[in-house]
Coordinates of C-alpha atoms in Angstrom, one line a residue:
M1 CA -67.1 66.1 33.6
T2 CA -67.4 69.5 31.9
M3 CA -70.2 70.3 29.5
N4 CA -67.6 71.1 27.0
S5 CA -66.4 67.5 27.1
L6 CA -69.9 66.2 26.4
V7 CA -70.3 68.3 23.3
A8 CA -66.8 67.6 22.0
S9 CA -66.5 66.0 18.6
R10 CA -66.6 62.3 18.5
A11 CA -63.2 62.3 17.0
G12 CA -61.9 64.1 20.1
K13 CA -63.6 61.6 22.4
L14 CA -62.0 58.8 20.5
A15 CA -58.6 60.3 20.7
A16 CA -59.0 60.6 24.5
L17 CA -60.2 57.0 24.6
A18 CA -57.1 55.8 22.8
A19 CA -54.8 58.0 24.8
L20 CA -56.2 57.2 28.2
A21 CA -57.7 53.8 27.6
T22 CA -60.5 54.8 29.9
L23 CA -63.7 56.7 29.9
A24 CA -65.2 58.4 33.0
L25 CA -68.5 60.0 32.0
A26 CA -71.2 61.2 34.3
A27 CA -74.5 59.5 34.3
C28 CA -77.7 59.8 36.3
G29 CA -79.7 60.4 39.5
S30 CA -83.3 59.6 40.4
D31 CA -86.4 57.9 41.8
P32 CA -86.2 54.7 43.9
G33 CA -88.7 52.0 42.9
A34 CA -89.2 53.4 39.4
A35 CA -88.4 51.5 36.1
G36 CA -87.7 48.3 38.0
V37 CA -85.1 50.0 40.4
P38 CA -85.1 48.4 43.8
A39 CA -86.6 50.6 46.5
G40 CA -84.1 52.4 48.7
S41 CA -81.3 52.1 46.2
A42 CA -81.5 55.6 44.5
S43 CA -81.9 59.2 45.2
S44 CA -85.0 61.0 43.8
S45 CA -84.9 63.3 40.8
G46 CA -86.8 61.6 37.9
N47 CA -86.8 62.8 34.3
A48 CA -89.1 63.4 31.4
S49 CA -87.8 60.3 29.5
G50 CA -89.1 57.9 32.1
L51 CA -85.6 56.9 33.3
A52 CA -85.1 56.3 37.0
C53 CA -81.7 58.0 37.0
P54 CA -80.3 56.4 40.2
S55 CA -77.3 57.8 41.9
G56 CA -74.0 56.0 42.5
K57 CA -70.9 54.8 40.7
L58 CA -70.6 52.0 38.1
S59 CA -67.4 50.7 36.5
A60 CA -67.1 48.4 33.4
E61 CA -64.6 47.4 30.9
G62 CA -64.0 45.2 27.9
S63 CA -64.7 45.3 24.2
S64 CA -63.1 48.1 22.3
A65 CA -65.3 47.4 19.3
Q66 CA -68.2 48.9 21.2
G67 CA -66.1 51.8 22.5
N68 CA -67.5 54.3 20.1
A69 CA -71.1 53.2 20.9
I70 CA -70.8 53.2 24.6
T71 CA -69.1 56.6 24.6
E72 CA -72.0 58.1 22.8
V73 CA -74.6 56.3 24.9
I74 CA -73.0 57.3 28.3
A75 CA -72.9 60.9 27.1
D76 CA -76.5 60.8 26.0
Y77 CA -77.6 59.1 29.2
N78 CA -75.9 61.8 31.1
S79 CA -77.7 64.5 29.2
E80 CA -81.0 62.8 30.1
C81 CA -80.2 62.3 33.8
G82 CA -77.6 64.8 35.1
D83 CA -74.6 64.1 37.1
K84 CA -75.6 62.3 40.2
A85 CA -74.0 59.1 39.2
S86 CA -70.8 58.2 37.2
I87 CA -70.2 55.4 34.8
E88 CA -66.7 54.4 33.8
Y89 CA -66.0 52.2 30.8
N90 CA -62.4 51.1 30.1
P91 CA -62.0 49.6 26.6
T92 CA -59.3 47.1 27.4
G93 CA -60.6 44.3 25.0
S94 CA -63.1 41.6 25.5
G95 CA -60.7 39.1 27.1
A96 CA -59.5 41.5 29.7
G97 CA -63.1 42.7 30.4
I98 CA -64.3 39.2 31.1
K99 CA -61.4 38.5 33.5
S100 CA -61.9 41.8 35.4
F101 CA -65.7 41.0 35.7
Y102 CA -65.3 37.5 37.1
N103 CA -62.5 38.7 39.4
G104 CA -64.9 41.3 40.9
L105 CA -63.0 44.3 39.6
V106 CA -65.9 45.8 37.6
D107 CA -69.6 45.7 37.7
F108 CA -70.3 44.6 34.2
A109 CA -68.2 43.7 31.2
G110 CA -68.5 44.2 27.4
S111 CA -67.5 41.3 25.3
D112 CA -67.7 40.5 21.6
S113 CA -68.2 36.8 22.4
A114 CA -70.4 35.2 25.0
L115 CA -69.1 33.7 28.1
K116 CA -67.4 30.3 27.4
T117 CA -69.3 27.3 28.9
V118 CA -66.4 24.9 28.2
E119 CA -62.9 24.9 29.7
K120 CA -60.3 27.0 27.8
D121 CA -56.9 27.7 29.2
G122 CA -57.9 26.1 32.5
V123 CA -61.0 28.4 33.0
I124 CA -64.7 28.0 32.3
E125 CA -65.7 31.6 32.0
A126 CA -69.5 31.0 32.8
D127 CA -68.6 29.2 36.0
K128 CA -66.2 31.9 37.1
A129 CA -68.7 34.6 36.4
K130 CA -71.3 32.7 38.4
E131 CA -69.0 32.6 41.4
R132 CA -68.5 36.4 41.0
C133 CA -72.3 36.8 41.0
G134 CA -72.6 35.1 44.4
G135 CA -73.7 31.8 42.9
N136 CA -76.2 33.4 40.5
A137 CA -76.0 33.1 36.7
A138 CA -74.3 35.8 34.7
W139 CA -76.2 36.7 31.6
N140 CA -75.0 37.6 28.1
L141 CA -77.2 40.5 26.9
P142 CA -76.6 41.4 23.2
M143 CA -76.4 45.2 23.0
V144 CA -74.3 46.4 20.1
V145 CA -74.1 45.0 16.6
G146 CA -70.7 45.8 15.2
P147 CA -70.1 45.0 11.6
I148 CA -66.5 43.7 10.9
A149 CA -65.0 45.8 8.2
F150 CA -62.1 44.4 6.1
A151 CA -60.4 47.8 5.7
Y152 CA -57.7 48.3 3.2
N153 CA -55.2 51.0 2.0
V154 CA -54.3 50.5 -1.7
D155 CA -53.8 53.5 -4.0
G156 CA -56.0 53.4 -7.0
V157 CA -58.3 50.7 -5.8
D158 CA -61.5 52.4 -4.7
K159 CA -63.6 49.3 -4.9
L160 CA -62.5 45.9 -3.8
T161 CA -64.5 42.6 -3.7
V162 CA -63.3 39.7 -1.5
N163 CA -64.7 36.5 -0.2
A164 CA -64.0 34.5 3.0
E165 CA -61.7 32.1 1.2
V166 CA -59.6 34.9 -0.2
L167 CA -59.5 36.7 3.1
A168 CA -58.5 33.6 4.9
N169 CA -55.6 33.1 2.5
I170 CA -54.5 36.7 2.9
F171 CA -54.7 36.5 6.7
N172 CA -52.9 33.1 6.9
G173 CA -50.1 34.4 4.5
T174 CA -50.9 32.2 1.5
I175 CA -51.8 35.2 -0.7
K176 CA -48.9 37.6 -0.5
T177 CA -49.5 40.2 -3.2
W178 CA -52.4 42.4 -4.2
N179 CA -52.4 41.2 -7.8
D180 CA -52.7 37.5 -6.8
P181 CA -54.9 35.6 -9.3
A182 CA -57.5 34.9 -6.6
I183 CA -58.0 38.5 -5.9
A184 CA -57.9 39.5 -9.5
K185 CA -60.6 37.0 -10.4
L186 CA -63.0 38.9 -8.1
N187 CA -61.9 42.3 -9.3
A188 CA -61.7 42.2 -13.1
D189 CA -61.9 46.0 -13.5
A190 CA -59.5 46.9 -10.7
K191 CA -55.8 47.9 -11.3
L192 CA -54.2 45.8 -8.6
P193 CA -50.6 46.5 -7.8
A194 CA -47.9 43.9 -7.6
A195 CA -47.1 45.1 -4.1
N196 CA -46.8 42.9 -1.1
I197 CA -49.8 42.8 1.3
T198 CA -49.2 44.1 4.8
V199 CA -51.5 42.5 7.3
F200 CA -52.3 44.1 10.7
F201 CA -54.0 42.2 13.5
R202 CA -55.1 42.7 17.1
S203 CA -52.2 42.0 19.5
D204 CA -54.5 42.0 22.5
E205 CA -57.1 39.3 23.2
S206 CA -60.1 40.5 21.3
G207 CA -63.6 39.5 20.6
T208 CA -63.3 41.1 17.2
T209 CA -60.5 38.7 16.5
E210 CA -62.6 35.8 17.6
N211 CA -65.6 36.8 15.5
A212 CA -63.4 37.5 12.4
T213 CA -61.7 34.1 12.6
K214 CA -65.1 32.4 13.2
F215 CA -66.2 34.0 9.9
L216 CA -63.0 32.9 8.1
S217 CA -63.3 29.4 9.6
K218 CA -67.0 28.8 8.8
A219 CA -67.2 30.6 5.4
G220 CA -63.7 30.2 4.0
N221 CA -63.9 26.7 2.5
G222 CA -61.3 25.3 4.7
A223 CA -58.7 27.9 4.0
W224 CA -58.6 29.0 7.7
K225 CA -57.4 26.0 9.6
N226 CA -56.7 27.4 13.0
E227 CA -59.2 27.3 15.8
P228 CA -61.1 30.6 16.2
G229 CA -60.2 32.4 19.3
K230 CA -59.5 35.8 21.0
A231 CA -55.8 35.5 20.3
W232 CA -54.7 35.9 16.6
T233 CA -53.0 32.8 15.0
G234 CA -52.5 34.1 11.5
T235 CA -49.8 36.2 9.8
G236 CA -49.0 39.9 10.1
E237 CA -48.0 42.6 12.5
G238 CA -49.9 43.1 15.7
K239 CA -51.3 46.4 17.0
N240 CA -53.2 47.1 20.2
K241 CA -57.0 47.5 20.2
S242 CA -59.3 48.5 17.4
S243 CA -57.8 52.0 17.3
G244 CA -54.3 50.5 16.8
V245 CA -55.1 48.4 13.8
A246 CA -57.1 51.1 12.2
E247 CA -54.4 53.8 12.6
A248 CA -51.7 51.3 11.3
T249 CA -53.8 50.5 8.2
A250 CA -54.5 54.2 7.5
S251 CA -50.8 55.1 7.7
T252 CA -49.4 52.1 5.7
K253 CA -49.8 51.7 1.9
N254 CA -50.9 48.3 0.6
S255 CA -52.2 47.1 4.0
I256 CA -55.4 45.4 5.2
S257 CA -56.9 44.6 8.5
Y258 CA -60.2 43.6 10.2
M259 CA -61.9 46.0 12.6
E260 CA -65.2 47.2 13.8
W261 CA -66.8 49.4 11.1
S262 CA -66.8 52.6 13.0
Y263 CA -63.0 52.5 13.4
A264 CA -62.6 52.1 9.6
K265 CA -64.9 55.2 9.0
D266 CA -63.1 57.3 11.6
N267 CA -59.8 56.7 9.9
N268 CA -61.3 57.3 6.3
L269 CA -60.4 53.7 5.3
K270 CA -61.9 52.0 2.3
V271 CA -63.9 48.8 3.1
A272 CA -64.1 45.7 0.9
Q273 CA -67.4 44.3 -0.3
L274 CA -68.1 40.6 0.6
D275 CA -69.2 38.1 -2.0
S276 CA -70.7 35.1 -0.2
G277 CA -71.9 33.5 -3.3
N278 CA -74.8 35.9 -4.3
G279 CA -72.6 38.7 -5.6
P280 CA -70.7 41.5 -3.9
V281 CA -72.4 43.1 -0.8
E282 CA -71.5 46.5 0.4
L283 CA -71.2 46.9 4.2
T284 CA -74.3 48.8 5.3
G285 CA -76.5 48.7 8.4
E286 CA -79.3 47.1 6.4
A287 CA -77.1 44.4 5.0
V288 CA -75.7 43.6 8.5
G289 CA -79.2 43.7 10.0
K290 CA -80.3 41.0 7.5
A291 CA -77.4 38.8 8.7
V292 CA -77.9 39.2 12.5
A293 CA -81.7 38.5 12.1
E294 CA -80.7 35.0 11.0
A295 CA -78.7 34.3 14.2
K296 CA -79.9 31.5 16.5
A297 CA -80.2 31.7 20.3
T298 CA -77.9 29.3 22.2
G299 CA -78.5 30.6 25.6
T300 CA -81.5 29.7 27.8
G301 CA -84.1 32.0 29.5
N302 CA -82.7 35.4 29.9
D303 CA -79.2 34.4 28.8
L304 CA -79.3 35.6 25.3
A305 CA -76.1 34.2 23.8
L306 CA -76.3 33.9 20.0
D307 CA -74.9 31.7 17.3
L308 CA -74.2 34.0 14.4
K309 CA -74.7 32.7 10.9
Y310 CA -71.5 33.3 9.0
S311 CA -72.2 31.3 5.9
G312 CA -75.3 30.4 3.8
T313 CA -76.9 33.8 4.6
S314 CA -79.5 35.2 2.3
A315 CA -78.9 37.5 -0.6
G316 CA -78.0 41.0 0.4
A317 CA -76.8 40.0 3.8
Y318 CA -73.3 41.0 5.1
P319 CA -72.3 38.1 7.5
A320 CA -69.0 39.3 8.9
L321 CA -70.2 40.9 12.1
L322 CA -69.9 40.7 15.9
V323 CA -72.4 41.3 18.7
T324 CA -71.1 42.9 21.8
Y325 CA -72.7 41.5 24.9
E326 CA -73.0 43.3 28.2
I327 CA -72.2 40.6 30.7
V328 CA -74.2 41.2 33.9
C329 CA -75.0 39.4 37.1
S330 CA -78.6 38.2 37.0
K331 CA -78.5 38.8 40.8
G332 CA -75.8 39.5 43.3
L333 CA -74.6 43.0 42.8
P334 CA -75.3 45.6 45.6
A335 CA -78.7 47.2 45.2
D336 CA -77.3 50.6 44.3
K337 CA -75.2 49.2 41.5
T338 CA -78.1 47.0 40.2
A339 CA -80.2 50.1 40.0
I340 CA -77.8 51.8 37.7
V341 CA -77.1 48.7 35.6
K342 CA -80.8 48.3 34.9
D343 CA -81.6 51.9 34.2
F344 CA -78.5 52.4 31.9
L345 CA -79.0 49.2 29.9
T346 CA -82.7 49.9 29.5
Y347 CA -81.7 53.2 27.9
F348 CA -79.0 51.5 25.8
V349 CA -81.4 49.0 24.3
S350 CA -84.2 51.4 23.7
T351 CA -85.3 51.8 20.1
E352 CA -84.3 55.4 20.0
T353 CA -80.8 54.7 21.2
Q354 CA -80.3 51.7 18.9
K355 CA -81.5 53.7 15.9
K356 CA -79.1 56.5 16.8
L357 CA -76.1 54.1 16.8
E358 CA -76.6 53.7 13.0
S359 CA -75.2 57.2 12.6
I360 CA -71.8 56.1 14.0
S361 CA -71.6 52.9 11.9
Y362 CA -73.3 50.3 14.1
A363 CA -76.4 48.3 13.2
P364 CA -79.4 48.3 15.5
L365 CA -80.5 45.1 17.2
P366 CA -83.6 43.5 15.4
D367 CA -86.9 44.4 17.0
D368 CA -87.5 40.8 18.3
L369 CA -84.0 40.7 20.0
Q370 CA -84.5 44.2 21.5
S371 CA -87.7 43.0 23.1
K372 CA -85.9 39.9 24.6
V373 CA -83.1 42.1 26.0
K374 CA -85.6 44.5 27.6
T375 CA -87.3 41.5 29.3
A376 CA -84.0 40.2 30.6
I377 CA -82.9 43.6 31.9
S378 CA -86.2 44.0 33.8
A379 CA -85.6 40.5 35.4
I380 CA -82.2 41.5 36.9
Q381 CA -82.4 41.5 40.7

């Protein structure tokens, strides 16, 4: 990859991501046995940041919600390490990423929901992933906190407040116009048009969809009656990937959609405030951090699957969020690939990297969770 590509604007990188649906960015080269890297699995070149920078090739795919984040992190990792290894990430969506992982087509997957431990559509994802890892458990490692923005395009409405019940009724088709009394009640000072609401949703299997519908289901006072899942079951017009719903909303008056926050910002979309019972809360990194800190672990040991708290959160918390997991083999990958996985993910979860993600509209992992992820990464064999 040319240096010009690495210093290209993020907008240019995202345009390439949307057009090509793949990223192939150079990563590292380095010192066997360092930073938990198995001896004999890497070439030697070290770096000042303490990374091992092993050589080889790594492929991954999945969540498009983390696409902006992983684009930046791969580029930064490359800057630290050089070009002795390459990392490819294809933002095909969480469902496709998990399937490619357990079918052995990629080395790790990004997913906005943890591996399912119960059967769905004839498959138990955790069991299939264990088979792919040679009989060893696959771990869910939370890496990217992606706030879910309810982004809208309504002329003259610069500030909009909604709650989960109103959103559920918009997305299930019960609320059809912007001046509906339920919306007007939350926005006494807004000039809401009588126009019909156009809803856009993710047409591909999406972890963003699953987390958005979990929020609607758990916080919507019964208005969302469908089972949360990666496939959309509400009303509206489908668009492919996070970029698709964001671009459609940006180009369509009187529309609304759900998307990872960075895609809303990249398309200059307005984002609704959420009222979860303690007054309107603006989407900020701090507000999302308050919500994710209240999540409970459902995994055991180094499997760090989380149960996010979508309702009953503390004042000032923004509970509509997703966590993208990097799904990895605890053991079972070839030594050269294991070396790159460990080194790259160690860099990804570092305090410096997590803090930097705030500048592109993600929220950093809470310190306690960062520490647990670092421990898990070091335990990969």
